[in-house]
């Protein structure tokens, strides 16, 4: 009498690990670093995770939310302590904002996405908390601090996005030289203000970011709300 053979599993590989939001975001970050943010789509992510796109929507509502989560993951690199900036709250605030800007500099496409993304993850909230704390130590009224933090982060984000766009534009250097030449060649009789402010008009690239933060902080602390 013969016996039936024991059933053999058709799986030719180990069972896949269960999906999780953390795993999805970590994978999205890896794709961004290797292929660019434009490749971080639900379809591309599903392929990488060996699943269907529909399965991802349980954890991430859409591509915009996915990009916001990727942004938040990168914000974990921001130096919130700013210990080397010294004991003054203003110097620490500028250092934190500079660190945030530099993080975005490292990921050009993410910098542009940050202009429209609405991160709400733990790293963004930690950044927001730290900026509010340091700005509040200026002695400015609570309402001015609450409104001012948006201006500071927007300036940092826009600066990084502009830098990122120029870095990726093959014509950026040519365009800069064309602008510089045009500005220096203007007729003083028709453009006296431009002539009067040269060469400073086109200098100070490395210091402008820091100076801009101080300008905003001064304005926030001394300009009452309407």
Coordinates of N, CA and C in Angstrom, one line a residue:
X1 N 0.8 -1.2 0.0 CA 0.0 0.0 0.0 C 0.9 1.2 0.0
X2 N 0.6 2.1 -0.9 CA 1.5 3.3 -1.0 C 0.8 4.5 -0.2
X3 N 1.7 5.3 0.2 CA 1.2 6.5 1.0 C 1.4 7.8 0.2
X4 N 0.5 8.7 0.4 CA 0.6 10.0 -0.4 C 1.9 10.8 0.1
X5 N 2.6 11.3 -0.9 CA 3.8 12.1 -0.5 C 3.4 13.3 0.3
X6 N 4.3 13.8 1.2 CA 4.0 14.9 2.0 C 4.0 16.2 1.1
X7 N 3.0 17.0 1.2 CA 3.0 18.2 0.4 C 4.2 19.1 0.6
X8 N 4.7 19.6 -0.6 CA 5.9 20.5 -0.6 C 5.5 21.9 -0.9
X9 N 5.9 22.9 -0.1 CA 5.6 24.3 -0.3 C 6.1 24.7 -1.6
X10 N 5.3 25.5 -2.2 CA 5.7 26.1 -3.5 C 6.7 27.3 -3.4
X11 N 6.8 27.8 -2.1 CA 7.7 29.0 -1.9 C 9.1 28.6 -2.2
X12 N 9.8 29.4 -3.0 CA 11.2 29.2 -3.3 C 12.1 30.2 -2.6
X13 N 11.5 30.9 -1.6 CA 12.2 31.9 -0.8 C 11.5 32.1 0.5
X14 N 12.2 32.6 1.5 CA 11.6 32.8 2.8 C 10.5 33.8 2.7
X15 N 9.6 33.6 3.7 CA 8.4 34.5 3.8 C 8.9 36.0 3.9
X16 N 8.2 36.9 3.2 CA 8.5 38.3 3.3 C 8.1 38.8 4.7
X17 N 9.0 39.8 5.2 CA 8.6 40.4 6.5 C 7.4 41.2 6.3
X18 N 6.7 41.4 7.4 CA 5.4 42.2 7.4 C 5.8 43.7 7.1
X19 N 4.9 44.3 6.3 CA 5.1 45.7 6.0 C 4.9 46.5 7.3
X20 N 5.6 47.7 7.3 CA 5.5 48.6 8.4 C 5.8 50.0 7.8
X21 N 5.3 51.0 8.4 CA 5.5 52.4 8.0 C 7.0 52.7 8.0
X22 N 7.7 52.2 9.1 CA 9.1 52.5 9.3 C 9.9 51.9 8.1
X23 N 9.6 50.6 7.8 CA 10.3 49.9 6.7 C 10.1 50.6 5.4
X24 N 8.8 51.1 5.2 CA 8.5 51.8 3.9 C 9.3 53.0 3.8
X25 N 9.3 53.8 4.9 CA 10.0 55.1 4.8 C 11.5 54.9 4.7
X26 N 12.1 53.9 5.4 CA 13.5 53.6 5.3 C 13.9 53.3 3.8
X27 N 13.0 52.5 3.2 CA 13.2 52.1 1.8 C 13.1 53.3 0.9
X28 N 12.2 54.1 1.1 CA 12.0 55.3 0.3 C 13.2 56.2 0.4
X29 N 13.8 56.4 1.6 CA 15.0 57.2 1.8 C 16.2 56.6 1.0
X30 N 16.3 55.3 1.1 CA 17.4 54.6 0.3 C 17.2 54.8 -1.2
X31 N 16.0 54.8 -1.7 CA 15.8 55.0 -3.1 C 16.1 56.4 -3.5
X32 N 15.7 57.4 -2.6 CA 16.1 58.8 -2.9 C 17.6 59.0 -2.9
X33 N 18.3 58.4 -2.0 CA 19.7 58.7 -2.0 C 20.4 58.1 -3.2
X34 N 19.9 57.0 -3.7 CA 20.6 56.3 -4.8 C 20.1 56.7 -6.2
X35 N 18.8 57.1 -6.3 CA 18.2 57.3 -7.6 C 17.5 58.7 -7.7
X36 N 17.4 59.4 -6.6 CA 16.7 60.7 -6.6 C 15.3 60.7 -6.2
X37 N 14.8 61.8 -5.7 CA 13.4 61.9 -5.2 C 12.4 61.6 -6.2
X38 N 12.6 61.9 -7.5 CA 11.6 61.7 -8.5 C 11.3 60.2 -8.7
X39 N 12.2 59.4 -8.2 CA 12.0 57.9 -8.3 C 11.2 57.4 -7.1
X40 N 11.0 58.2 -6.1 CA 10.3 57.7 -4.9 C 8.8 57.9 -5.2
X41 N 8.3 56.9 -5.9 CA 6.8 56.8 -6.1 C 6.3 55.6 -5.5
X42 N 5.0 55.5 -5.4 CA 4.3 54.3 -4.8 C 4.6 53.1 -5.6
X43 N 4.6 53.2 -6.9 CA 4.9 52.1 -7.8 C 6.3 51.6 -7.6
X44 N 7.2 52.5 -7.6 CA 8.7 52.1 -7.5 C 8.9 51.5 -6.1
X45 N 8.3 52.1 -5.1 CA 8.5 51.6 -3.7 C 7.9 50.2 -3.6
X46 N 6.7 50.0 -4.2 CA 6.1 48.7 -4.1 C 6.9 47.6 -4.8
X47 N 7.6 48.0 -5.9 CA 8.5 47.0 -6.6 C 9.6 46.7 -5.7
X48 N 10.2 47.7 -5.0 CA 11.4 47.4 -4.2 C 11.0 46.6 -3.0
X49 N 9.8 46.7 -2.5 CA 9.3 45.9 -1.3 C 8.6 44.6 -1.7
X50 N 8.6 44.4 -3.0 CA 8.0 43.2 -3.5 C 6.5 43.0 -3.1
X51 N 5.8 44.1 -3.3 CA 4.4 44.0 -2.9 C 3.6 44.8 -3.9
X52 N 2.3 45.0 -3.7 CA 1.5 45.8 -4.6 C 1.3 47.2 -4.1
X53 N 1.2 48.2 -5.0 CA 1.0 49.6 -4.5 C -0.1 49.7 -3.5
X54 N -1.2 49.0 -3.7 CA -2.4 49.1 -2.9 C -2.0 48.8 -1.4
X55 N -1.1 47.9 -1.2 CA -0.7 47.5 0.2 C 0.0 48.7 0.9
X56 N 0.6 49.6 0.1 CA 1.3 50.7 0.8 C 0.4 51.8 1.3
X57 N -0.8 51.9 0.7 CA -1.7 52.9 1.0 C -2.3 52.7 2.4
X58 N -2.1 51.6 3.0 CA -2.5 51.3 4.4 C -1.7 52.2 5.3
X59 N -0.4 52.4 4.9 CA 0.6 53.1 5.8 C 0.9 54.5 5.3
X60 N 0.7 54.8 4.0 CA 1.0 56.1 3.5 C -0.1 56.5 2.5
X61 N -0.7 57.7 2.7 CA -1.9 58.0 2.0 C -1.6 58.3 0.5
X62 N -0.5 58.9 0.2 CA -0.2 59.2 -1.2 C 1.3 59.6 -1.3
X63 N 1.7 60.0 -2.5 CA 3.1 60.3 -2.8 C 3.6 61.5 -2.0
X64 N 2.7 62.5 -1.9 CA 3.0 63.7 -1.1 C 3.3 63.4 0.3
X65 N 2.5 62.6 0.9 CA 2.8 62.2 2.3 C 4.0 61.4 2.4
X66 N 4.3 60.6 1.4 CA 5.6 59.8 1.4 C 6.8 60.7 1.3
X67 N 6.7 61.7 0.5 CA 7.9 62.6 0.4 C 8.0 63.4 1.7
X68 N 6.9 63.8 2.3 CA 7.0 64.5 3.6 C 7.6 63.6 4.6
X69 N 7.3 62.4 4.6 CA 7.9 61.4 5.6 C 9.4 61.3 5.3
X70 N 9.8 61.2 4.0 CA 11.2 61.2 3.7 C 11.9 62.4 4.2
X71 N 11.3 63.6 4.0 CA 11.9 64.8 4.5 C 12.0 64.8 6.0
X72 N 11.0 64.3 6.7 CA 11.1 64.2 8.1 C 12.3 63.3 8.6
X73 N 12.4 62.2 7.9 CA 13.5 61.3 8.2 C 14.9 62.0 8.1
X74 N 15.0 62.8 7.0 CA 16.3 63.5 6.8 C 16.5 64.6 7.9
X75 N 15.4 65.2 8.4 CA 15.6 66.2 9.4 C 16.2 65.7 10.7
X76 N 16.3 64.4 10.9 CA 16.9 63.8 12.0 C 18.4 64.2 12.1
X77 N 18.9 64.6 10.9 CA 20.4 65.0 10.9 C 20.6 66.4 11.3
X78 N 19.6 67.2 11.5 CA 19.8 68.6 11.9 C 20.4 68.6 13.3
X79 N 21.4 69.5 13.5 CA 22.0 69.7 14.8 C 21.2 70.6 15.7
X80 N 20.4 70.1 16.5 CA 19.5 70.9 17.3 C 20.2 71.4 18.6
X81 N 21.3 70.8 19.0 CA 22.0 71.2 20.2 C 22.8 72.5 19.9
X82 N 23.4 72.6 18.8 CA 24.2 73.7 18.4 C 25.2 74.2 19.5
X83 N 25.8 73.2 20.2 CA 26.6 73.5 21.3 C 27.9 74.3 20.9
X84 N 28.4 74.2 19.7 CA 29.6 74.9 19.4 C 29.3 76.3 19.0
X85 N 28.0 76.7 19.0 CA 27.7 78.1 18.6 C 27.9 79.1 19.7
X86 N 28.1 78.5 21.0 CA 28.2 79.4 22.1 C 27.0 79.5 23.0
X87 N 27.0 80.3 24.0 CA 25.9 80.3 25.0 C 24.8 81.2 24.6
X88 N 25.0 82.1 23.6 CA 23.9 83.0 23.3 C 22.8 82.4 22.5
X89 N 21.5 82.5 22.9 CA 20.4 81.9 22.2 C 20.4 82.3 20.7
X90 N 20.7 83.5 20.4 CA 20.6 84.0 19.0 C 21.6 83.2 18.1
X91 N 22.8 83.0 18.6 CA 23.9 82.3 17.9 C 23.5 80.8 17.7
X92 N 22.9 80.3 18.8 CA 22.4 78.9 18.7 C 21.3 78.8 17.7
X93 N 20.4 79.7 17.6 CA 19.3 79.7 16.7 C 19.8 79.8 15.3
X94 N 20.7 80.7 15.0 CA 21.3 80.7 13.6 C 22.0 79.4 13.3
X95 N 22.7 78.8 14.2 CA 23.4 77.6 14.0 C 22.4 76.4 13.7
X96 N 21.3 76.4 14.4 CA 20.3 75.3 14.1 C 19.7 75.6 12.7
X97 N 19.3 76.8 12.4 CA 18.8 77.1 11.1 C 19.8 76.8 9.9
X98 N 21.0 77.1 10.2 CA 22.0 76.8 9.2 C 22.2 75.3 9.0
X99 N 22.2 74.6 10.1 CA 22.2 73.1 10.0 C 21.1 72.6 9.2
X100 N 19.9 73.1 9.4 CA 18.7 72.7 8.7 C 18.9 72.9 7.2
X101 N 19.4 74.1 6.9 CA 19.6 74.5 5.5 C 20.6 73.6 4.8
X102 N 21.7 73.3 5.5 CA 22.7 72.4 5.0 C 22.3 71.0 4.7
X103 N 21.4 70.5 5.6 CA 20.8 69.2 5.4 C 20.0 69.2 4.1
X104 N 19.3 70.2 3.8 CA 18.5 70.3 2.5 C 19.5 70.5 1.3
X105 N 20.6 71.2 1.6 CA 21.6 71.3 0.5 C 22.1 69.9 0.0
X106 N 22.2 69.0 0.9 CA 22.7 67.7 0.5 C 21.7 66.9 -0.3
X107 N 20.5 67.3 -0.3 CA 19.4 66.5 -1.1 C 18.6 67.5 -1.9
X108 N 19.2 67.9 -3.1 CA 18.6 69.0 -3.9 C 17.1 68.8 -4.2
X109 N 16.7 67.7 -4.6 CA 15.2 67.5 -4.9 C 14.4 67.6 -3.7
X110 N 14.9 67.1 -2.6 CA 14.2 67.2 -1.3 C 14.0 68.7 -0.9
X111 N 15.0 69.5 -1.2 CA 14.9 70.9 -0.8 C 13.7 71.6 -1.5
X112 N 13.6 71.2 -2.8 CA 12.4 71.8 -3.6 C 11.1 71.3 -3.1
X113 N 11.1 70.0 -2.7 CA 9.9 69.3 -2.2 C 9.5 70.0 -0.9
X114 N 10.5 70.4 -0.1 CA 10.2 70.9 1.2 C 9.4 72.2 1.2
X115 N 9.5 72.9 0.0 CA 8.7 74.1 -0.1 C 7.2 73.9 -0.1
X116 N 6.8 72.7 -0.5 CA 5.3 72.4 -0.6 C 4.9 71.3 0.3
X117 N 5.9 70.5 0.8 CA 5.6 69.4 1.7 C 5.2 69.9 3.0
X118 N 4.3 69.2 3.7 CA 3.9 69.6 5.1 C 4.3 68.5 6.0
X119 N 5.6 68.5 6.4 CA 6.0 67.4 7.4 C 5.4 67.6 8.7
X120 N 5.1 66.5 9.4 CA 4.5 66.6 10.7 C 5.0 65.5 11.6
X121 N 6.2 64.9 11.2 CA 6.8 63.9 11.9 C 7.6 64.3 13.1
X122 N 8.1 63.4 13.9 CA 8.8 63.7 15.1 C 10.0 64.6 14.9
X123 N 10.8 64.4 13.8 CA 12.0 65.3 13.6 C 11.6 66.7 13.3
X124 N 10.6 66.9 12.5 CA 10.1 68.3 12.2 C 9.6 68.9 13.4
X125 N 8.8 68.2 14.2 CA 8.3 68.8 15.5 C 9.4 69.2 16.4
X126 N 10.5 68.4 16.4 CA 11.7 68.7 17.3 C 12.4 69.9 16.8
X127 N 12.5 70.1 15.5 CA 13.1 71.3 14.9 C 12.2 72.5 15.2
X128 N 10.9 72.4 15.1 CA 10.0 73.5 15.3 C 10.1 73.9 16.8
X129 N 10.1 72.9 17.7 CA 10.2 73.2 19.1 C 11.4 73.9 19.5
X130 N 12.6 73.5 18.9 CA 13.9 74.1 19.2 C 13.9 75.5 18.7
X131 N 13.4 75.8 17.5 CA 13.5 77.1 17.0 C 12.6 78.1 17.8
X132 N 11.4 77.6 18.2 CA 10.5 78.4 19.0 C 11.2 78.7 20.3
X133 N 11.8 77.7 21.0 CA 12.4 77.9 22.2 C 13.5 79.0 22.2
X134 N 14.4 78.9 21.2 CA 15.5 79.8 21.0 C 15.0 81.2 20.6
X135 N 14.0 81.3 19.7 CA 13.5 82.6 19.3 C 12.8 83.3 20.5
X136 N 12.1 82.5 21.3 CA 11.4 83.1 22.5 C 12.3 83.7 23.5
X137 N 13.6 83.2 23.5 CA 14.5 83.8 24.4 C 15.0 85.2 24.0
X138 N 14.6 85.6 22.9 CA 14.9 87.0 22.4 C 14.1 88.0 23.2
X139 N 13.1 87.6 23.9 CA 12.2 88.5 24.6 C 11.1 89.0 23.8
X140 N 10.9 88.6 22.5 CA 9.8 89.0 21.7 C 8.5 88.5 22.2
X141 N 7.4 89.2 22.0 CA 6.1 88.7 22.4 C 5.8 87.4 21.8
X142 N 5.0 86.6 22.4 CA 4.7 85.3 22.0 C 4.1 85.2 20.6
X143 N 3.2 86.2 20.3 CA 2.6 86.1 18.9 C 3.7 86.4 17.8
X144 N 4.6 87.2 18.1 CA 5.6 87.5 17.1 C 6.5 86.3 16.9
X145 N 6.8 85.6 18.0 CA 7.6 84.4 17.9 C 6.9 83.3 17.1
X146 N 5.6 83.2 17.4 CA 4.8 82.2 16.7 C 4.7 82.4 15.2
X147 N 4.6 83.7 14.8 CA 4.6 84.0 13.4 C 6.0 83.9 12.8
X148 N 6.9 84.4 13.5 CA 8.3 84.5 13.0 C 8.9 83.2 12.6
X149 N 8.6 82.1 13.3 CA 9.3 80.9 13.1 C 9.0 80.4 11.6
X150 N 7.8 80.7 11.1 CA 7.5 80.4 9.7 C 8.4 81.1 8.8
X151 N 8.7 82.4 9.0 CA 9.6 83.2 8.1 C 11.0 82.6 8.1
X152 N 11.5 82.2 9.3 CA 12.8 81.7 9.4 C 13.0 80.4 8.6
X153 N 12.0 79.5 8.8 CA 12.1 78.2 8.2 C 11.9 78.3 6.7
X154 N 11.0 79.2 6.3 CA 10.7 79.4 4.9 C 11.9 80.0 4.2
X155 N 12.6 80.9 4.8 CA 13.8 81.5 4.2 C 14.9 80.4 4.0
X156 N 15.1 79.6 5.1 CA 16.1 78.6 5.0 C 15.7 77.6 3.9
X157 N 14.5 77.2 3.8 CA 14.0 76.2 2.8 C 14.2 76.8 1.4
X158 N 13.7 78.0 1.2 CA 13.8 78.6 -0.1 C 15.3 78.8 -0.6
X159 N 16.1 79.2 0.3 CA 17.6 79.3 0.0 C 18.1 78.0 -0.4
X160 N 17.8 76.9 0.3 CA 18.3 75.6 -0.1 C 17.7 75.1 -1.4
X161 N 16.4 75.4 -1.7 CA 15.8 75.0 -3.0 C 16.4 75.8 -4.1
X162 N 16.7 77.1 -3.9 CA 17.4 77.9 -5.0 C 18.7 77.3 -5.3
X163 N 19.5 77.0 -4.2 CA 20.8 76.4 -4.3 C 20.7 75.1 -5.1
X164 N 19.8 74.3 -4.7 CA 19.6 73.0 -5.3 C 19.3 73.1 -6.8
X165 N 18.5 74.0 -7.1 CA 18.1 74.2 -8.5 C 19.3 74.6 -9.4
X166 N 20.1 75.5 -8.8 CA 21.3 76.0 -9.5 C 22.3 74.9 -9.7
X167 N 22.5 74.1 -8.6 CA 23.4 73.0 -8.7 C 23.1 72.0 -9.8
X168 N 21.9 71.8 -10.0 CA 21.5 70.8 -11.0 C 21.3 71.3 -12.4
X169 N 21.4 72.6 -12.6 CA 21.2 73.3 -13.9 C 22.5 73.4 -14.6
X170 N 22.7 72.7 -15.7 CA 24.0 72.7 -16.4 C 24.3 74.1 -16.9
X171 N 23.3 75.0 -17.0 CA 23.6 76.3 -17.5 C 23.7 77.4 -16.4
X172 N 23.7 76.9 -15.2 CA 23.8 77.8 -14.0 C 25.0 78.7 -14.0
X173 N 26.2 78.1 -14.3 CA 27.4 78.9 -14.2 C 27.4 79.9 -15.4
X174 N 27.0 79.5 -16.5 CA 26.9 80.4 -17.7 C 25.9 81.6 -17.4
X175 N 24.8 81.2 -16.8 CA 23.8 82.3 -16.5 C 24.3 83.3 -15.5
X176 N 25.1 82.8 -14.5 CA 25.6 83.7 -13.5 C 26.7 84.6 -14.1
X177 N 27.5 84.1 -15.0 CA 28.5 85.0 -15.6 C 27.8 86.0 -16.5
X178 N 26.7 85.6 -17.2 CA 26.0 86.5 -18.0 C 25.3 87.6 -17.2
X179 N 24.8 87.3 -16.0 CA 24.2 88.3 -15.1 C 25.3 89.2 -14.6
X180 N 26.4 88.7 -14.2 CA 27.5 89.5 -13.6 C 28.0 90.5 -14.7
X181 N 28.2 90.0 -15.9 CA 28.6 90.9 -17.0 C 27.6 92.0 -17.3
X182 N 26.3 91.6 -17.3 CA 25.3 92.6 -17.6 C 25.2 93.7 -16.5
X183 N 25.4 93.3 -15.3 CA 25.3 94.2 -14.1 C 26.5 95.2 -14.2
X184 N 27.7 94.6 -14.5 CA 28.9 95.5 -14.5 C 28.9 96.4 -15.7
X185 N 28.2 96.1 -16.7 CA 28.3 96.8 -18.0 C 27.1 97.9 -18.1
X186 N 26.2 97.9 -17.1 CA 25.1 98.9 -17.2 C 25.6 100.3 -17.2
X187 N 24.9 101.2 -17.9 CA 25.2 102.6 -18.0 C 24.8 103.3 -16.7
X188 N 25.8 104.0 -16.1 CA 25.5 104.6 -14.8 C 24.4 105.7 -14.9
X189 N 24.3 106.3 -16.1 CA 23.3 107.3 -16.3 C 21.8 106.8 -16.2
X190 N 21.7 105.5 -16.6 CA 20.3 104.9 -16.6 C 20.1 104.0 -15.4
X191 N 21.2 103.4 -14.8 CA 21.1 102.5 -13.7 C 22.1 102.9 -12.6
X192 N 21.9 104.1 -12.1 CA 22.8 104.6 -11.1 C 22.9 103.8 -9.8
X193 N 21.7 103.3 -9.4 CA 21.7 102.5 -8.1 C 22.4 101.2 -8.2
X194 N 22.3 100.5 -9.4 CA 23.1 99.3 -9.6 C 24.6 99.6 -9.6
X195 N 25.0 100.6 -10.3 CA 26.5 101.0 -10.2 C 26.9 101.4 -8.8
X196 N 26.1 102.0 -8.1 CA 26.5 102.5 -6.7 C 26.7 101.3 -5.8
X197 N 26.0 100.2 -6.0 CA 26.1 99.1 -5.1 C 27.0 97.9 -5.6
X198 N 27.8 98.2 -6.6 CA 28.8 97.2 -7.0 C 30.1 97.5 -6.2
X199 N 30.9 96.5 -5.9 CA 30.7 95.1 -6.2 C 29.8 94.3 -5.2
X200 N 29.4 95.0 -4.1 CA 28.7 94.3 -3.1 C 27.5 93.6 -3.5
X201 N 26.9 94.0 -4.6 CA 25.6 93.5 -5.1 C 25.8 92.0 -5.4
X202 N 27.0 91.6 -5.8 CA 27.2 90.2 -6.2 C 28.2 89.4 -5.3
X203 N 28.5 90.0 -4.1 CA 29.5 89.3 -3.3 C 28.8 88.7 -2.0
X204 N 29.6 88.1 -1.2 CA 29.2 87.6 0.1 C 28.3 86.4 0.1
X205 N 28.5 85.5 -0.9 CA 27.7 84.3 -1.0 C 27.7 83.5 0.3
X206 N 28.8 83.3 0.9 CA 28.9 82.4 2.1 C 28.3 83.1 3.3
X207 N 28.4 84.4 3.4 CA 27.9 85.1 4.6 C 26.4 85.5 4.5
X208 N 25.9 85.5 3.3 CA 24.5 86.0 3.1 C 23.5 85.2 3.9
X209 N 23.7 83.9 3.9 CA 22.7 83.1 4.6 C 22.6 83.5 6.1
X210 N 23.8 83.5 6.8 CA 23.8 83.9 8.2 C 23.3 85.3 8.4
X211 N 23.7 86.3 7.5 CA 23.2 87.6 7.6 C 21.7 87.7 7.5
X212 N 21.2 86.9 6.5 CA 19.7 86.9 6.3 C 19.0 86.4 7.5
X213 N 19.5 85.4 8.2 CA 18.9 85.0 9.5 C 18.8 86.1 10.5
X214 N 19.9 86.8 10.7 CA 20.0 87.9 11.6 C 19.0 89.0 11.2
X215 N 18.9 89.3 10.0 CA 17.9 90.3 9.5 C 16.5 89.9 9.9
X216 N 16.2 88.6 9.7 CA 14.8 88.2 10.0 C 14.6 88.2 11.5
X217 N 15.6 87.7 12.3 CA 15.4 87.7 13.7 C 15.2 89.1 14.2
X218 N 16.0 90.1 13.7 CA 15.8 91.5 14.1 C 14.4 92.0 13.8
X219 N 13.9 91.6 12.6 CA 12.6 92.0 12.2 C 11.5 91.4 13.0
X220 N 11.6 90.1 13.3 CA 10.6 89.4 14.1 C 10.5 90.0 15.5
X221 N 11.7 90.3 16.1 CA 11.7 90.8 17.5 C 11.3 92.2 17.6
X222 N 11.4 93.0 16.6 CA 11.1 94.4 16.7 C 9.8 94.9 15.9
X223 N 9.2 94.0 15.2 CA 8.0 94.3 14.4 C 6.8 93.8 15.0
X224 N 5.9 94.6 15.6 CA 4.7 94.1 16.2 C 3.7 93.6 15.1
X225 N 2.8 92.7 15.6 CA 1.8 92.1 14.7 C 0.8 93.2 14.3
X226 N 0.2 93.1 13.2 CA -0.8 94.1 12.8 C -2.1 94.0 13.7

